[in-house]
Amino acid sequence: MCQLLGMNCNVPTDIVFSFTGFATRGGRTDEHKDGWGIAFFEGAGVRHFVDYEAAISSPIADLIRRVPIKSKNVVAHIRKATQGRIALENCHPFVRELWGRYWVFAHNGDLKDFAPTMDGCYRPVGNTDSELAFCYLLQELRRRFGDQAPPLAALTAKLRELTTAIAAHGTFNLMLSDGSVLFAHCSTALYYIVRQHPFRQARLSDEDLQVDFAQLTTPTDRVAVIVTAPLTTDEQWSQFASGELIVFVDGAPLG
Amino acid sequence: MCQLLGMNCNVPTDIVFSFTGFATRGGRTDEHKDGWGIAFFEGAGVRHFVDYEAAISSPIADLIRRVPIKSKNVVAHIRKATQGRIALENCHPFVRELWGRYWVFAHNGDLKDFAPTMDGCYRPVGNTDSELAFCYLLQELRRRFGDQAPPLAALTAKLRELTTAIAAHGTFNLMLSDGSVLFAHCSTALYYIVRQHPFRQARLSDEDLQVDFAQLTTPTDRVAVIVTAPLTTDEQWSQFASGELIVFVDGAPLG
């Protein structure tokens, strides 16, 4: 299995604190050492970093921990290979384009007997069930809505239907973002927290590191962090229900 | 205008020496300071780095200069904005998937009155003529060959036809790779060199740096480097003819 980390904010925010704790699970405090990846949206563009080295020893992961890249939507993943060999093309997150936007996807879980009919417009490059599920999602969104992006409510409803159907094949915890919002679907384990005014301190559970967000933020900032297992020991994380899909917009779950 | 750098090899090779000279043109020895990018194939996977900072001062470019990433096909670009604002989504190279492979594209030049009909399968995310030309190329390859990759000779013939047609709209120096081969098309300026046994020394023209390739290679290694303007002062670079498209395979131009 793998672990997921996502961030959705109302102003571009760096993910150094959360990624530092998360990356520690990529080979030190946990066993997810078969690669990692992270994608940062900046406007419509994406910075995409993937690596098959353990996050804890990768020089590129070290760069992410040192250089604050500010983004309103981030998706990260550390991998313990279950399906698909350890190779760059099997590292999450995956990136594809739909409706003139990049979409970023990462998955934690296994799908069994998942062999949808693919029409060729999106085809996996690697051999993971995860990339196949991503390609299928985009194919079905295009099939349903054609060449134009639909309103968020219609998009969410369709994604809820699709993720429920795919989750019937196994475990389908996922994060998906087009740079404007972040969708998170839980099969088995996903937690989130919304940090907003009044900001306070937080201490990582995987590293001896704490931060006082009040020193780093303005009162109007709002940041949602979504993760497979809570990253801090002194904050209250909300657990997703099994089968729940939440849309995060401007740093908060959409009501 | 911008500058292009490509590498095609028969064994995974790092591009640190060439990129060091090339990146120096991104703000120090030349004016290309409106962003840069590089894509490395590793098997079917791609490491893709883009940045709107000048290559000379970017911490990510510094990482590329320090950490040798080995690849058989590399495409890099430094940008001086002509069309499209300075933004991440306008930085080359661009990446899309076709036939279950990633394709990487970078362009130097300007296209005028280039407004092809797009069927929606590939749509630009940014607003450069370059990304539009890339999307159009992939669309037309899919239109011609359907869902299966054709043999290299047929693919090359179609690309020759498409690049000639697009080049009628202006300047269309480009590099395109699917990780197995590298296509380079010249409108105005492109040079290449093939380094192979017996290897010798080379000195960068943009940095006080020289390397003895004999110390770093085995006798069977072969590396083609393709670039807008020669990178070294003591090697013989071959100039492309205007309108010429060359396919590089295993470190050499295909005869």
XYZ file of C-alpha atoms in Angstrom:
510
model
C 0.000 0.000 0.000
C 0.958 3.606 -0.340
C 0.283 6.890 1.381
C -1.278 10.072 0.064
C -0.828 13.736 0.948
C -2.819 16.602 -0.502
C -3.085 20.318 0.151
C -5.708 22.810 -0.979
C -5.422 26.499 -0.014
C -6.979 29.875 -0.657
C -3.544 31.470 -1.162
C -0.351 29.870 -2.515
C 1.251 28.101 0.454
C 4.354 25.970 0.791
C 4.048 22.348 1.896
C 7.529 22.023 3.411
C 6.309 21.232 6.948
C 3.797 18.551 5.923
C 6.035 17.059 3.232
C 8.913 16.764 5.700
C 6.825 14.564 7.987
C 5.268 12.682 5.095
C 8.581 11.966 3.333
C 9.966 10.510 6.563
C 7.469 7.690 6.099
C 9.151 7.004 2.767
C 11.762 4.691 4.257
C 12.361 5.749 7.880
C 9.221 5.792 10.040
C 7.333 3.622 7.561
C 7.984 1.190 4.727
C 6.963 3.227 1.649
C 10.339 3.247 -0.036
C 9.510 2.198 -3.611
C 9.288 5.705 -4.991
C 7.510 8.933 -4.335
C 6.177 11.906 -6.212
C 4.640 15.329 -5.794
C 2.856 17.742 -8.098
C 2.407 21.458 -7.413
C 0.007 23.581 -9.391
C 1.098 27.140 -10.048
C -1.715 28.784 -11.942
C -2.501 26.440 -14.814
C 1.011 25.002 -14.811
C 2.300 22.007 -12.868
C 5.654 21.224 -11.316
C 5.848 17.451 -11.292
C 8.548 15.505 -9.444
C 8.674 11.711 -9.409
C 11.396 9.372 -8.244
C 11.840 5.666 -7.658
C 14.355 6.259 -4.894
C 13.031 6.284 -1.323
C 11.795 9.757 -0.416
C 14.041 9.767 2.617
C 17.241 9.512 0.530
C 16.240 11.175 -2.769
C 18.140 14.389 -3.622
C 15.001 15.663 -5.355
C 12.893 15.070 -2.228
C 15.591 16.936 -0.341
C 15.120 19.892 -2.698
C 11.354 19.852 -1.986
C 12.092 19.916 1.751
C 14.521 22.846 1.350
C 12.971 25.082 -1.306
C 9.491 26.378 -0.455
C 7.373 26.025 -3.589
C 4.098 27.890 -3.105
C 0.966 26.354 -4.512
C -2.794 26.333 -3.968
C -3.117 22.649 -4.868
C -0.575 19.920 -4.161
C -0.807 16.127 -4.451
C 1.960 13.857 -3.117
C 2.452 10.117 -2.819
C 4.911 7.644 -1.336
C 4.837 4.188 -2.784
C 5.152 0.650 -1.574
C 4.867 -1.341 -4.781
C 1.961 -3.783 -4.935
C 1.035 -3.795 -8.621
C 3.542 -2.600 -11.227
C 7.332 -2.789 -10.916
C 9.507 -0.102 -9.323
C 9.979 2.256 -12.252
C 9.609 5.937 -12.965
C 6.510 5.459 -15.117
C 4.750 3.784 -12.163
C 5.393 6.593 -9.674
C 2.429 8.724 -8.652
C 1.122 11.344 -9.085
C 0.223 10.987 -12.753
C -0.488 14.002 -14.960
C -2.773 14.241 -17.983
C -4.610 17.072 -19.766
C -8.388 17.383 -20.066
C -10.364 20.467 -21.167
C -7.168 22.489 -21.533
C -6.155 21.912 -17.890
C -3.677 19.569 -16.319
C -5.140 16.951 -13.978
C -3.069 15.307 -11.284
C -3.968 11.981 -9.683
C -2.563 9.741 -6.952
C -4.001 6.524 -5.532
C -3.565 4.347 -2.474
C -4.983 0.851 -2.716
C -5.387 -2.128 -4.983
C -7.999 -2.820 -7.620
C -8.891 -6.389 -8.579
C -10.475 -7.433 -11.872
C -10.473 -3.824 -13.035
C -10.231 -3.944 -16.834
C -12.413 -1.194 -18.286
C -12.799 -0.687 -22.018
C -10.484 2.121 -23.075
C -11.191 4.158 -26.198
C -7.569 5.188 -26.739
C -7.750 8.875 -25.836
C -5.985 8.243 -22.506
C -3.744 5.229 -22.279
C -1.535 4.185 -19.346
C 2.225 4.448 -19.931
C 3.133 2.243 -16.972
C 1.449 -0.892 -15.695
C -0.277 0.107 -12.472
C -3.982 -0.283 -11.752
C -3.761 3.310 -10.480
C -2.779 4.933 -13.775
C -5.417 2.829 -15.550
C -8.064 4.087 -13.107
C -6.928 7.696 -13.728
C -7.087 7.272 -17.510
C -10.538 5.701 -17.158
C -11.783 8.574 -14.973
C -10.679 11.186 -17.522
C -12.065 9.170 -20.419
C -15.467 8.900 -18.722
C -15.499 12.608 -17.804
C -14.834 13.467 -21.425
C -17.445 10.972 -22.573
C -20.049 12.490 -20.223
C -19.293 16.197 -20.669
C -17.687 16.400 -24.099
C -15.126 19.064 -24.844
C -16.201 21.611 -22.239
C -15.625 21.509 -18.501
C -18.965 21.277 -16.643
C -19.950 23.246 -13.516
C -18.344 21.919 -10.322
C -21.578 20.377 -8.995
C -22.105 18.274 -12.112
C -18.437 17.282 -12.193
C -18.537 16.243 -8.543
C -21.692 14.190 -9.007
C -20.139 12.317 -11.925
C -16.901 11.740 -10.018
C -18.888 10.390 -7.058
C -20.587 7.902 -9.381
C -17.303 6.882 -11.047
C -15.275 6.521 -7.851
C -18.019 4.438 -6.237
C -18.026 2.109 -9.237
C -14.214 1.771 -9.301
C -14.056 1.294 -5.511
C -16.179 -1.828 -5.954
C -12.997 -3.397 -7.376
C -10.972 -2.957 -4.201
C -9.404 -0.108 -2.272
C -9.597 3.294 -3.901
C -8.295 6.116 -1.761
C -7.425 8.863 -4.212
C -6.623 12.512 -4.741
C -7.401 14.351 -7.939
C -6.892 18.012 -8.777
C -7.167 20.258 -11.803
C -5.444 23.129 -10.035
C -8.675 24.863 -9.021
C -10.081 22.325 -6.546
C -8.954 19.061 -4.960
C -11.126 15.945 -4.855
C -10.365 13.272 -2.254
C -12.104 9.910 -2.105
C -11.716 7.495 0.797
C -12.140 3.738 0.763
C -10.249 2.847 3.909
C -8.182 5.678 5.393
C -8.054 9.426 4.816
C -7.948 12.343 7.248
C -8.042 16.097 6.839
C -7.504 19.245 8.798
C -8.365 22.867 8.013
C -5.893 25.383 9.390
C -7.202 28.932 9.635
C -7.239 31.948 11.960
C -6.435 31.769 14.854
C -3.402 29.745 13.762
C -1.413 27.839 16.395
C 1.554 25.520 16.758
C 1.740 22.030 15.384
C 4.213 19.215 15.967
C 4.997 16.493 13.448
C 4.463 12.903 14.544
C 7.237 11.540 12.255
C 10.005 14.103 12.852
C 11.101 16.196 15.797
C 9.831 19.377 14.204
C 7.242 21.916 15.169
C 6.026 25.078 13.543
C 4.003 28.066 14.703
C 1.676 28.738 11.796
C 0.706 32.104 13.334
C 4.193 33.335 12.403
C 3.845 32.250 8.784
C 0.322 33.228 7.858
C -2.058 36.131 7.520
C -5.490 36.031 9.214
C -7.322 35.360 5.960
C -5.205 32.310 4.950
C -6.920 28.944 4.941
C -5.239 25.631 4.239
C -6.700 22.132 4.072
C -4.269 19.217 4.417
C -5.500 15.730 3.533
C -3.448 12.636 4.343
C -3.603 8.855 4.804
C -2.676 9.111 8.492
C -2.523 12.303 10.624
C 0.793 14.138 10.357
C 0.749 15.972 13.696
C 0.251 14.887 17.284
C -1.350 18.030 18.679
C -4.096 18.847 16.188
C -7.576 17.417 15.678
C -7.826 15.619 12.323
C -11.210 14.693 10.814
C -11.572 11.176 9.451
C -13.311 10.538 6.120
C -16.140 8.013 6.088
C -15.607 4.979 3.888
C -16.951 5.752 0.440
C -16.873 9.517 1.053
C -15.741 11.951 -1.633
C -14.944 15.479 -0.452
C -14.258 18.469 -2.691
C -11.821 20.979 -1.222
C -12.139 24.570 -2.451
C -10.126 27.531 -1.180
C -8.789 25.557 1.773
C -12.016 24.030 3.056
C -14.358 21.143 2.277
C -17.309 22.200 0.161
C -20.398 21.955 2.387
C 13.550 33.595 -29.289
C 14.657 30.631 -27.269
C 17.335 27.968 -27.332
C 17.043 24.199 -27.534
C 19.229 21.378 -26.264
C 18.664 17.688 -26.932
C 20.557 14.494 -26.247
C 20.066 11.007 -27.665
C 22.306 8.112 -26.554
C 22.723 4.370 -26.831
C 23.241 4.034 -23.076
C 21.825 6.192 -20.258
C 24.133 9.205 -20.008
C 24.070 12.301 -17.844
C 23.771 15.735 -19.438
C 25.486 17.704 -16.661
C 28.328 19.027 -18.872
C 26.117 20.191 -21.740
C 23.368 21.526 -19.462
C 25.910 23.539 -17.466
C 26.983 25.408 -20.590
C 23.441 25.673 -21.901
C 21.956 26.955 -18.621
C 24.596 29.705 -18.524
C 22.852 31.175 -21.559
C 19.734 31.422 -19.409
C 20.606 34.820 -17.995
C 24.418 35.160 -18.012
C 26.039 34.665 -21.421
C 22.743 35.179 -23.217
C 19.331 36.757 -22.662
C 17.092 33.680 -22.281
C 15.940 34.369 -18.758
C 12.153 33.963 -18.996
C 12.100 30.362 -17.839
C 13.625 27.051 -18.704
C 12.795 23.380 -18.622
C 14.209 19.925 -19.144
C 12.718 16.468 -19.551
C 14.626 13.200 -19.029
C 13.254 9.874 -20.179
C 14.057 6.932 -17.958
C 12.530 3.916 -19.627
C 8.946 4.863 -20.369
C 8.873 7.395 -17.543
C 9.749 11.087 -17.691
C 11.318 13.418 -15.188
C 10.007 16.859 -16.116
C 11.359 20.068 -14.617
C 10.064 23.483 -15.617
C 10.637 26.871 -14.065
C 9.920 30.498 -14.864
C 13.009 31.667 -13.024
C 16.170 32.230 -15.066
C 18.087 28.971 -15.408
C 21.184 30.668 -14.050
C 19.536 31.407 -10.663
C 16.973 28.611 -10.334
C 17.530 26.176 -7.434
C 16.006 23.417 -9.557
C 18.448 24.105 -12.411
C 21.190 23.988 -9.808
C 20.002 20.500 -8.839
C 20.195 19.396 -12.487
C 23.770 20.714 -12.671
C 24.727 18.858 -9.468
C 22.868 15.536 -9.623
C 23.699 13.402 -12.671
C 20.404 12.036 -13.985
C 21.117 9.362 -16.597
C 18.881 9.199 -19.625
C 18.911 8.052 -23.241
C 16.732 10.942 -24.407
C 16.730 14.478 -23.019
C 15.079 17.672 -24.265
C 15.846 21.058 -22.685
C 14.843 24.651 -23.393
C 15.637 28.150 -22.199
C 13.035 30.764 -22.929
C 12.943 34.368 -23.970
C 9.228 35.088 -24.077
C 7.853 36.186 -27.430
C 4.325 34.767 -27.449
C 2.657 33.851 -24.152
C 3.319 35.451 -20.782
C 6.032 34.300 -18.350
C 4.226 31.520 -16.524
C 4.834 27.901 -15.613
C 2.282 26.606 -18.116
C 4.211 28.340 -20.926
C 7.594 26.805 -20.101
C 8.941 24.163 -22.466
C 9.314 21.233 -22.797
C 5.680 20.164 -22.880
C 4.622 16.583 -22.135
C 1.606 14.655 -23.457
C 0.738 10.977 -23.899
C 0.122 9.281 -27.242
C -0.025 5.509 -27.912
C 0.732 4.748 -24.283
C 4.015 6.682 -24.375
C 4.946 10.116 -23.132
C 6.013 12.596 -25.799
C 8.185 15.591 -25.001
C 8.365 18.693 -27.191
C 10.279 21.977 -27.190
C 10.257 24.746 -29.792
C 12.356 27.712 -30.739
C 10.743 30.243 -33.031
C 7.535 32.072 -33.748
C 4.517 30.988 -35.758
C 2.243 33.552 -37.402
C -1.377 32.961 -38.399
C -1.167 29.418 -37.081
C -4.706 28.498 -35.997
C -5.320 24.849 -36.868
C -8.657 23.160 -36.197
C -8.345 21.176 -32.981
C -10.614 18.208 -32.302
C -10.299 18.442 -28.516
C -8.186 15.365 -27.812
C -5.121 17.533 -27.147
C -5.716 21.074 -26.005
C -3.092 23.625 -24.954
C -3.065 24.571 -21.262
C -0.968 27.711 -21.761
C -1.135 30.274 -24.534
C 2.005 29.717 -26.604
C 2.076 28.938 -30.307
C 4.563 26.205 -29.347
C 2.198 24.160 -27.189
C -0.504 24.575 -29.836
C 1.871 23.226 -32.490
C 2.733 20.262 -30.245
C -0.943 19.462 -29.618
C -1.596 19.734 -33.356
C 1.299 17.380 -34.184
C 0.007 14.710 -31.794
C -3.569 15.155 -32.986
C -2.505 14.685 -36.609
C -0.339 11.646 -35.772
C -3.319 10.044 -34.042
C -5.587 11.011 -36.933
C -3.200 9.422 -39.443
C -2.179 6.277 -37.555
C -5.091 5.656 -35.208
C -4.521 3.996 -31.868
C -1.344 2.111 -32.728
C 2.153 3.497 -33.118
C 3.383 3.057 -36.712
C 6.862 1.891 -37.778
C 9.537 4.566 -37.443
C 9.837 5.184 -41.204
C 6.128 5.943 -41.571
C 6.147 8.108 -38.449
C 9.149 10.063 -39.702
C 7.600 10.634 -43.127
C 4.415 11.987 -41.538
C 6.375 14.217 -39.157
C 8.400 15.569 -42.090
C 5.155 16.493 -43.848
C 3.637 18.077 -40.714
C 6.723 20.058 -39.697
C 7.148 21.412 -43.222
C 3.538 22.584 -43.216
C 3.824 24.214 -39.773
C 7.177 25.804 -40.645
C 5.404 27.696 -43.436
C 3.906 29.824 -40.612
C 7.272 31.064 -39.356
C 10.259 29.665 -37.502
C 9.923 26.096 -36.304
C 13.076 24.692 -34.772
C 11.894 21.834 -32.588
C 12.806 18.736 -30.669
C 10.405 15.878 -30.089
C 10.993 12.561 -28.349
C 8.944 9.583 -27.212
C 11.829 8.170 -25.200
C 12.988 5.794 -27.933
C 14.201 8.260 -30.565
C 14.658 12.037 -30.852
C 13.369 14.054 -33.797
C 14.918 17.452 -34.486
C 13.648 19.864 -37.116
C 15.521 22.995 -38.147
C 14.101 26.176 -39.623
C 16.925 28.573 -38.875
C 19.570 27.221 -36.460
C 20.383 23.776 -35.138
C 23.705 21.936 -34.759
C 24.636 18.438 -33.631
C 27.641 16.428 -32.672
C 28.096 12.674 -32.232
C 30.557 11.708 -29.518
C 31.894 8.174 -29.745
C 35.084 6.169 -29.430
C 37.816 7.422 -29.422
C 36.467 10.008 -26.958
C 38.473 13.160 -26.288
C 38.352 16.376 -24.319
C 35.868 19.155 -24.841
C 35.728 22.701 -23.509
C 32.499 24.670 -22.982
C 32.177 27.980 -24.769
C 29.903 29.504 -22.065
C 31.713 28.371 -18.895
C 35.322 27.784 -17.941
C 34.813 24.041 -17.841
C 36.294 21.152 -19.710
C 35.780 17.433 -19.536
C 37.656 14.399 -20.807
C 34.925 12.119 -22.094
C 37.421 9.251 -22.358
C 37.421 9.120 -18.542
C 33.642 8.895 -18.333
C 32.692 6.501 -21.098
C 33.120 2.977 -22.386
C 34.230 2.340 -25.995
C 30.735 1.326 -27.110
C 29.000 4.491 -25.816
C 27.578 6.875 -28.369
C 25.951 10.221 -27.625
C 24.395 12.755 -29.965
C 23.970 16.301 -28.662
C 21.756 18.702 -30.618
C 21.660 22.411 -29.817
C 20.723 25.839 -31.163
C 24.356 27.037 -31.101
C 27.470 24.881 -30.510
C 28.287 24.351 -26.842
C 32.017 23.679 -27.139
C 34.893 25.529 -28.742
C 37.109 22.562 -29.637
C 34.768 20.139 -31.370
C 33.351 20.030 -34.889
C 29.572 20.568 -34.863
C 27.435 19.746 -37.919
C 24.871 22.316 -38.972
C 21.353 21.309 -39.974
C 20.072 22.531 -43.315
C 17.038 24.772 -43.214
C 13.947 22.575 -43.419
C 15.853 19.459 -42.394
C 14.362 16.909 -39.995
C 16.820 14.406 -38.506
C 15.898 11.339 -36.464
C 18.453 10.404 -33.821
C 18.540 6.748 -32.765
C 21.010 5.203 -30.312
C 23.218 8.286 -30.366
C 23.479 8.884 -34.117
C 21.444 10.384 -36.939
C 19.480 7.790 -38.856
C 21.098 7.565 -42.282
